[in-house]
Amino acid sequence: MLNRRAMLRAGAGLPLLSVLPASAWGAEHPDTVVDAFVRNAGFQGVVMLGRAGRADYVRTVGYADIEAKAPARPDTPYAIASISKWLTTVTVLKLVEHGLLDLDAPLTRALPDYRADTGARLTLRRLLCNASGLPNLFIAEAKADPTLLQADLTTAQALARFGQGDLGFEPGAKFDYHPVNWIVVIAAVERVTGLPFQAAVRSITLDPLGLKATGATDAMLEGAAPSYRTVTPPERWRNDRRPYLAASGGYASTAPDLMRAAHLVFDTDFLTGQSRRQLTHVEVPTEDYALGGRVRRLTIQGRTVPAGWETGRTAGYRLVLGHRLDGRRTVVLMNNTALSQKTMDQFADALLGAEPRV
């Protein structure tokens, strides 16, 4: 039987990189923060800090594969869960830039065969901020029939089965976070590009950004960290994701790829200025939710600093991609042992030097 503390001690000497002098880190060196989180929360996984897309601090702790005693590495792929929504949104914004999609046009412009009454009221903006009003028919069916997650449905089949229910509220009136919104987004992307969704994301976003280690989890990347429900004893947690669920949570990536992506998307001209403003405009203030992710306001050295805040939580995977929108710092956290997402956020806050949120 593996003991969590013994496992973490075993991983404590694994790859460590800090290319800045201790004086550059301010009041608290990242090692101090990481050591405390490992001690208090049992963290294992990857910690990466950097700026301009390049890491200047990397720490790995414990095992990516517990049974095989394969250590977590800086380039270990993890399922990134809802950070997939952010990559999807970037893809949609590129299509908006090319005039193929419109965030605020009736959905029926992109999907002429969509249900006419609701399609006239729905927009991509409301889908991308999880405020569409569509009911979550997918989760209702999945609870009734767990084998649904092993069923191969086409996008058209998934859209017809889950994506055309009666609206539960006027689009934009409430936040309702579920995958059906993103099944509809997949259908729109496929319709206007003529490509399968994953091929569109690859050609429009992943390849131009140079994200060579990022791909869909239904063809899980080689060497990827499995998901765990428990560590002692180790119990794996399945993470079935069919292609029609890729947009909401179907991708895997590495810490270097995510750090690179955050810099290029938020800080450079990969997106136009208008698209970057759309990406970081909070649509649902009660949730800090913009399009495909959150924008949090951190207090750092007495100043308020907005940060793009992408989080991922599915099965045992827990991730944070936090990027200061002033371009000064990025943090990437990757874990596969079902830690609390709230504590992961607090860990990221501390690494960025932010004051604890009340």
Short mmCIF file of C-alpha atoms in Angstrom, two decimals:
data_model
loop_
_atom_site.label_atom_id
_atom_site.label_comp_id
_atom_site.label_asym_id
_atom_site.label_seq_id
_atom_site.Cartn_x
_atom_site.Cartn_y
_atom_site.Cartn_z
CA MET A 1 0.00 0.00 0.00
CA LEU A 2 1.30 3.41 -0.92
CA ASN A 3 1.39 6.13 1.67
CA ARG A 4 0.68 9.65 0.34
CA ARG A 5 3.41 11.29 2.43
CA ALA A 6 5.95 8.63 1.48
CA MET A 7 4.99 9.06 -2.15
CA LEU A 8 5.47 12.81 -1.97
CA ARG A 9 8.82 12.41 -0.22
CA ALA A 10 9.84 10.04 -3.01
CA GLY A 11 9.03 12.73 -5.54
CA ALA A 12 10.50 15.62 -3.62
CA GLY A 13 13.86 15.33 -5.34
CA LEU A 14 12.43 15.27 -8.87
CA PRO A 15 13.10 18.00 -11.44
CA LEU A 16 13.44 21.47 -9.97
CA LEU A 17 14.30 24.59 -11.91
CA SER A 18 14.61 28.12 -10.62
CA VAL A 19 16.52 30.40 -12.95
CA LEU A 20 15.99 33.61 -10.99
CA PRO A 21 17.93 34.61 -7.87
CA ALA A 22 16.09 34.32 -4.56
CA SER A 23 15.85 38.11 -4.30
CA ALA A 24 13.76 38.25 -7.48
CA TRP A 25 10.81 36.42 -5.91
CA GLY A 26 9.80 39.05 -3.37
CA ALA A 27 8.59 38.20 0.11
CA GLU A 28 8.25 34.44 -0.34
CA HIS A 29 10.24 32.11 -2.59
CA PRO A 30 8.06 29.65 -4.56
CA ASP A 31 9.77 26.72 -2.81
CA THR A 32 8.32 27.92 0.48
CA VAL A 33 4.82 28.09 -0.99
CA VAL A 34 5.10 24.71 -2.69
CA ASP A 35 6.54 23.00 0.38
CA ALA A 36 3.66 24.29 2.50
CA PHE A 37 1.04 23.12 0.02
CA VAL A 38 2.64 19.69 -0.30
CA ARG A 39 2.70 19.42 3.50
CA ASN A 40 -0.82 20.73 4.13
CA ALA A 41 -2.78 19.51 1.10
CA GLY A 42 -0.81 16.51 -0.16
CA PHE A 43 -0.23 18.10 -3.57
CA GLN A 44 1.44 16.08 -6.28
CA GLY A 45 1.92 17.18 -9.86
CA VAL A 46 3.54 20.05 -11.73
CA VAL A 47 4.12 23.66 -10.69
CA MET A 48 5.36 26.15 -13.27
CA LEU A 49 5.88 29.90 -13.06
CA GLY A 50 7.10 32.18 -15.81
CA ARG A 51 6.63 35.22 -17.96
CA ALA A 52 6.42 35.88 -21.70
CA GLY A 53 5.65 32.21 -22.26
CA ARG A 54 8.88 30.95 -20.70
CA ALA A 55 9.24 29.16 -17.39
CA ASP A 56 11.60 30.51 -14.76
CA TYR A 57 10.51 28.15 -11.98
CA VAL A 58 9.48 24.51 -12.34
CA ARG A 59 8.79 22.04 -9.56
CA THR A 60 7.44 18.52 -9.85
CA VAL A 61 6.22 16.51 -6.87
CA GLY A 62 5.29 12.85 -6.58
CA TYR A 63 4.19 10.45 -9.25
CA ALA A 64 2.18 10.96 -12.43
CA ASP A 65 1.48 7.21 -12.50
CA ILE A 66 1.34 5.96 -8.93
CA GLU A 67 1.24 2.22 -9.65
CA ALA A 68 4.19 2.38 -12.05
CA LYS A 69 6.01 4.87 -9.81
CA ALA A 70 6.52 7.08 -12.84
CA PRO A 71 7.42 10.56 -11.58
CA ALA A 72 5.59 13.67 -12.60
CA ARG A 73 7.67 15.54 -15.16
CA PRO A 74 7.46 19.14 -16.38
CA ASP A 75 6.23 17.87 -19.75
CA THR A 76 3.77 15.23 -18.47
CA PRO A 77 0.39 15.63 -20.22
CA TYR A 78 -2.69 15.97 -18.02
CA ALA A 79 -6.34 16.17 -19.06
CA ILE A 80 -7.09 19.91 -18.85
CA ALA A 81 -10.86 19.63 -18.44
CA SER A 82 -12.57 23.02 -18.73
CA ILE A 83 -9.43 24.78 -19.95
CA SER A 84 -10.61 23.15 -23.19
CA LYS A 85 -13.41 25.75 -23.19
CA TRP A 86 -10.79 28.49 -23.39
CA LEU A 87 -9.08 26.87 -26.39
CA THR A 88 -12.50 26.46 -28.00
CA THR A 89 -13.32 30.12 -27.41
CA VAL A 90 -10.03 31.22 -28.95
CA THR A 91 -10.93 29.14 -32.01
CA VAL A 92 -14.37 30.75 -32.22
CA LEU A 93 -12.84 34.23 -31.94
CA LYS A 94 -10.48 33.47 -34.82
CA LEU A 95 -13.49 32.44 -36.88
CA VAL A 96 -15.22 35.70 -35.90
CA GLU A 97 -12.15 37.60 -37.10
CA HIS A 98 -12.48 35.88 -40.47
CA GLY A 99 -16.17 36.71 -40.75
CA LEU A 100 -17.34 33.11 -40.49
CA LEU A 101 -19.04 33.48 -37.11
CA ASP A 102 -20.68 36.33 -35.20
CA LEU A 103 -20.87 36.33 -31.41
CA ASP A 104 -24.16 38.21 -31.32
CA ALA A 105 -26.04 36.99 -34.38
CA PRO A 106 -28.94 34.57 -33.92
CA LEU A 107 -27.60 31.04 -33.73
CA THR A 108 -29.59 30.10 -36.81
CA ARG A 109 -27.18 32.17 -38.92
CA ALA A 110 -24.44 29.63 -38.19
CA LEU A 111 -26.82 26.66 -37.89
CA PRO A 112 -29.72 27.23 -40.30
CA ASP A 113 -31.27 23.86 -39.45
CA TYR A 114 -31.29 24.53 -35.71
CA ARG A 115 -34.65 24.78 -33.94
CA ALA A 116 -36.02 28.10 -35.23
CA ASP A 117 -37.76 29.49 -32.15
CA THR A 118 -34.87 29.08 -29.70
CA GLY A 119 -32.23 29.56 -32.40
CA ALA A 120 -33.55 33.07 -33.00
CA ARG A 121 -32.93 33.93 -29.32
CA LEU A 122 -29.63 32.12 -28.77
CA THR A 123 -26.21 33.55 -29.64
CA LEU A 124 -22.68 32.22 -29.50
CA ARG A 125 -21.85 34.77 -26.81
CA ARG A 126 -24.45 33.26 -24.47
CA LEU A 127 -23.21 29.76 -25.21
CA LEU A 128 -19.57 30.70 -24.59
CA CYS A 129 -20.38 32.27 -21.21
CA ASN A 130 -22.65 29.38 -20.11
CA ALA A 131 -25.74 31.58 -19.95
CA SER A 132 -27.73 30.18 -22.86
CA GLY A 133 -30.79 28.93 -21.03
CA LEU A 134 -30.50 25.52 -22.67
CA PRO A 135 -31.37 22.65 -20.33
CA ASN A 136 -28.69 20.12 -19.45
CA LEU A 137 -30.27 17.14 -21.17
CA PHE A 138 -26.89 15.42 -21.43
CA ILE A 139 -26.31 15.03 -17.68
CA ALA A 140 -29.87 13.82 -17.16
CA GLU A 141 -29.34 11.03 -19.70
CA ALA A 142 -25.85 10.21 -18.44
CA LYS A 143 -27.14 9.73 -14.89
CA ALA A 144 -29.89 7.46 -16.15
CA ASP A 145 -27.53 5.51 -18.43
CA PRO A 146 -23.82 5.56 -17.45
CA THR A 147 -22.92 3.74 -20.67
CA LEU A 148 -23.75 6.93 -22.57
CA LEU A 149 -20.16 8.09 -22.10
CA GLN A 150 -18.96 5.10 -24.10
CA ALA A 151 -21.42 5.71 -26.95
CA ASP A 152 -20.05 7.08 -30.22
CA LEU A 153 -22.41 9.84 -31.32
CA THR A 154 -21.77 12.19 -34.19
CA THR A 155 -22.01 15.91 -33.58
CA ALA A 156 -25.34 15.97 -35.42
CA GLN A 157 -26.68 13.14 -33.26
CA ALA A 158 -25.51 14.79 -30.04
CA LEU A 159 -26.97 18.14 -31.11
CA ALA A 160 -30.34 16.61 -31.91
CA ARG A 161 -30.40 14.53 -28.73
CA PHE A 162 -29.16 17.06 -26.18
CA GLY A 163 -28.93 20.51 -27.71
CA GLN A 164 -32.44 21.55 -28.74
CA GLY A 165 -34.43 21.51 -25.52
CA ASP A 166 -36.84 24.22 -24.40
CA LEU A 167 -35.06 27.22 -22.91
CA GLY A 168 -35.21 27.29 -19.12
CA PHE A 169 -34.59 31.05 -18.96
CA GLU A 170 -33.98 33.96 -21.28
CA PRO A 171 -30.44 33.78 -22.68
CA GLY A 172 -28.12 35.90 -20.57
CA ALA A 173 -30.38 35.94 -17.51
CA LYS A 174 -28.51 33.30 -15.48
CA PHE A 175 -25.34 31.23 -15.35
CA ASP A 176 -25.78 27.51 -15.97
CA TYR A 177 -22.47 25.70 -16.41
CA HIS A 178 -22.87 22.52 -18.45
CA PRO A 179 -21.58 20.77 -21.58
CA VAL A 180 -24.68 21.15 -23.76
CA ASN A 181 -23.72 24.77 -24.46
CA TRP A 182 -20.48 23.51 -25.94
CA ILE A 183 -22.02 20.71 -28.02
CA VAL A 184 -23.88 23.48 -29.85
CA VAL A 185 -20.63 25.44 -30.25
CA ILE A 186 -18.98 22.37 -31.80
CA ALA A 187 -21.83 22.12 -34.30
CA ALA A 188 -21.41 25.79 -35.28
CA VAL A 189 -17.64 25.45 -35.74
CA GLU A 190 -18.04 22.33 -37.86
CA ARG A 191 -20.76 23.92 -39.98
CA VAL A 192 -18.81 27.04 -40.93
CA THR A 193 -15.41 25.36 -41.37
CA GLY A 194 -16.51 22.12 -43.01
CA LEU A 195 -14.07 20.31 -40.71
CA PRO A 196 -14.46 17.96 -37.76
CA PHE A 197 -14.18 20.05 -34.61
CA GLN A 198 -10.84 18.67 -33.47
CA ALA A 199 -9.33 19.25 -36.92
CA ALA A 200 -10.61 22.83 -36.87
CA VAL A 201 -9.09 23.51 -33.44
CA ARG A 202 -5.83 21.95 -34.58
CA SER A 203 -5.54 24.04 -37.73
CA ILE A 204 -6.93 27.32 -36.35
CA THR A 205 -5.48 27.36 -32.83
CA LEU A 206 -3.18 24.56 -31.70
CA ASP A 207 -0.77 24.44 -34.64
CA PRO A 208 -0.49 28.24 -35.10
CA LEU A 209 0.25 28.57 -31.36
CA GLY A 210 2.85 25.80 -31.55
CA LEU A 211 1.04 23.62 -29.01
CA LYS A 212 2.58 20.35 -30.15
CA ALA A 213 1.88 18.50 -26.89
CA THR A 214 -1.82 19.44 -26.77
CA GLY A 215 -4.51 17.14 -28.14
CA ALA A 216 -7.83 15.47 -27.52
CA THR A 217 -8.18 13.06 -24.61
CA ASP A 218 -10.19 10.52 -26.62
CA ALA A 219 -6.80 9.72 -28.16
CA MET A 220 -4.94 10.39 -24.89
CA LEU A 221 -1.42 11.63 -25.39
CA GLU A 222 1.45 9.21 -24.80
CA GLY A 223 2.74 9.27 -21.25
CA ALA A 224 -0.29 11.16 -19.91
CA ALA A 225 -0.95 11.11 -16.18
CA PRO A 226 -3.93 8.91 -15.25
CA SER A 227 -6.65 10.25 -12.99
CA TYR A 228 -6.98 9.08 -9.39
CA ARG A 229 -9.97 9.05 -7.09
CA THR A 230 -7.79 8.05 -4.12
CA VAL A 231 -4.06 7.74 -3.53
CA THR A 232 -3.99 5.30 -0.61
CA PRO A 233 -4.77 2.80 -1.99
CA PRO A 234 -4.49 4.12 -5.55
CA GLU A 235 -7.86 4.00 -7.31
CA ARG A 236 -8.06 5.23 -10.86
CA TRP A 237 -10.94 7.42 -11.99
CA ARG A 238 -12.17 7.07 -15.55
CA ASN A 239 -12.43 10.20 -17.65
CA ASP A 240 -14.43 9.22 -20.72
CA ARG A 241 -14.70 12.04 -23.26
CA ARG A 242 -16.24 11.46 -26.66
CA PRO A 243 -15.49 13.86 -29.55
CA TYR A 244 -18.86 15.62 -29.13
CA LEU A 245 -17.69 16.64 -25.62
CA ALA A 246 -14.26 17.89 -26.72
CA ALA A 247 -15.10 21.60 -26.61
CA SER A 248 -16.15 21.62 -22.96
CA GLY A 249 -13.51 19.34 -21.49
CA GLY A 250 -11.91 16.99 -23.97
CA TYR A 251 -8.30 18.12 -24.29
CA ALA A 252 -5.00 17.24 -22.63
CA SER A 253 -1.89 19.39 -22.48
CA THR A 254 1.38 20.06 -20.69
CA ALA A 255 2.51 22.90 -18.45
CA PRO A 256 4.92 24.34 -21.07
CA ASP A 257 2.18 24.32 -23.73
CA LEU A 258 -0.31 26.07 -21.44
CA MET A 259 2.23 28.70 -20.42
CA ARG A 260 3.05 29.37 -24.05
CA ALA A 261 -0.63 29.56 -24.98
CA ALA A 262 -1.47 32.04 -22.21
CA HIS A 263 1.26 34.42 -23.32
CA LEU A 264 0.48 34.24 -27.03
CA VAL A 265 -3.29 34.55 -26.57
CA PHE A 266 -3.39 37.26 -23.91
CA ASP A 267 -0.22 39.26 -24.65
CA THR A 268 0.41 39.18 -28.39
CA ASP A 269 -1.38 39.84 -31.67
CA PHE A 270 -2.38 36.21 -32.20
CA LEU A 271 -5.88 37.56 -31.53
CA THR A 272 -6.86 41.05 -32.58
CA GLY A 273 -7.28 43.67 -29.87
CA GLN A 274 -11.05 43.41 -30.28
CA SER A 275 -10.95 39.64 -29.81
CA ARG A 276 -8.77 39.94 -26.71
CA ARG A 277 -11.25 42.42 -25.26
CA GLN A 278 -14.09 40.00 -25.96
CA LEU A 279 -12.13 37.15 -24.38
CA THR A 280 -11.53 39.07 -21.15
CA HIS A 281 -14.83 40.93 -20.82
CA VAL A 282 -16.73 39.52 -17.83
CA GLU A 283 -20.21 38.52 -18.99
CA VAL A 284 -21.44 37.03 -15.71
CA PRO A 285 -20.09 39.18 -12.84
CA THR A 286 -21.38 36.90 -10.08
CA GLU A 287 -19.12 34.16 -11.45
CA ASP A 288 -16.21 36.30 -12.75
CA TYR A 289 -17.00 34.52 -16.02
CA ALA A 290 -16.03 35.96 -19.39
CA LEU A 291 -15.99 33.78 -22.53
CA GLY A 292 -14.66 30.28 -22.00
CA GLY A 293 -13.07 31.14 -18.65
CA ARG A 294 -12.86 33.57 -15.78
CA VAL A 295 -11.19 36.90 -15.12
CA ARG A 296 -10.30 37.33 -11.46
CA ARG A 297 -9.07 40.46 -9.77
CA LEU A 298 -6.04 39.77 -7.59
CA THR A 299 -4.60 42.07 -4.95
CA ILE A 300 -0.82 42.06 -5.35
CA GLN A 301 1.35 44.43 -3.32
CA GLY A 302 -1.67 46.62 -2.67
CA ARG A 303 -2.68 46.87 -6.34
CA THR A 304 -5.62 45.27 -8.12
CA VAL A 305 -4.41 43.12 -10.99
CA PRO A 306 -6.82 41.37 -13.39
CA ALA A 307 -5.88 37.83 -14.34
CA GLY A 308 -7.17 35.39 -16.91
CA TRP A 309 -8.13 32.44 -14.73
CA GLU A 310 -8.66 29.14 -16.49
CA THR A 311 -9.40 26.14 -14.29
CA GLY A 312 -9.92 22.48 -15.05
CA ARG A 313 -11.73 19.91 -12.94
CA THR A 314 -12.84 16.52 -14.21
CA ALA A 315 -12.53 13.10 -12.57
CA GLY A 316 -9.33 13.40 -10.50
CA TYR A 317 -7.71 16.14 -12.60
CA ARG A 318 -7.35 19.60 -11.06
CA LEU A 319 -5.62 22.41 -12.95
CA VAL A 320 -5.09 26.15 -12.84
CA LEU A 321 -3.79 28.39 -15.61
CA GLY A 322 -3.54 31.89 -14.15
CA HIS A 323 -2.15 34.74 -16.24
CA ARG A 324 -1.75 38.31 -15.07
CA LEU A 325 -3.25 40.46 -17.80
CA ASP A 326 -0.50 43.03 -17.32
CA GLY A 327 1.77 40.36 -18.80
CA ARG A 328 3.97 40.06 -15.76
CA ARG A 329 3.42 36.49 -14.60
CA THR A 330 1.84 33.13 -15.43
CA VAL A 331 1.24 30.19 -13.12
CA VAL A 332 0.38 26.64 -14.21
CA LEU A 333 -0.67 23.94 -11.75
CA MET A 334 -1.44 20.35 -12.76
CA ASN A 335 -2.69 17.64 -10.39
CA ASN A 336 -4.37 14.27 -10.89
CA THR A 337 -5.36 13.21 -7.37
CA ALA A 338 -8.67 14.99 -6.85
CA LEU A 339 -7.55 17.85 -4.63
CA SER A 340 -10.01 20.62 -3.81
CA GLN A 341 -10.24 23.12 -6.66
CA LYS A 342 -10.58 25.92 -4.11
CA THR A 343 -7.27 25.01 -2.52
CA MET A 344 -5.68 24.82 -5.97
CA ASP A 345 -6.84 28.40 -6.62
CA GLN A 346 -5.44 29.48 -3.27
CA PHE A 347 -2.15 27.77 -4.13
CA ALA A 348 -1.98 29.67 -7.44
CA ASP A 349 -2.83 32.95 -5.67
CA ALA A 350 0.03 32.46 -3.24
CA LEU A 351 2.49 31.64 -6.02
CA LEU A 352 1.54 34.89 -7.78
CA GLY A 353 2.01 36.81 -4.55
CA ALA A 354 -1.68 37.68 -4.27
CA GLU A 355 -3.40 38.36 -0.98
CA PRO A 356 -5.81 35.61 0.15
CA ARG A 357 -9.40 36.15 -0.97
CA VAL A 358 -11.90 36.63 1.83
#
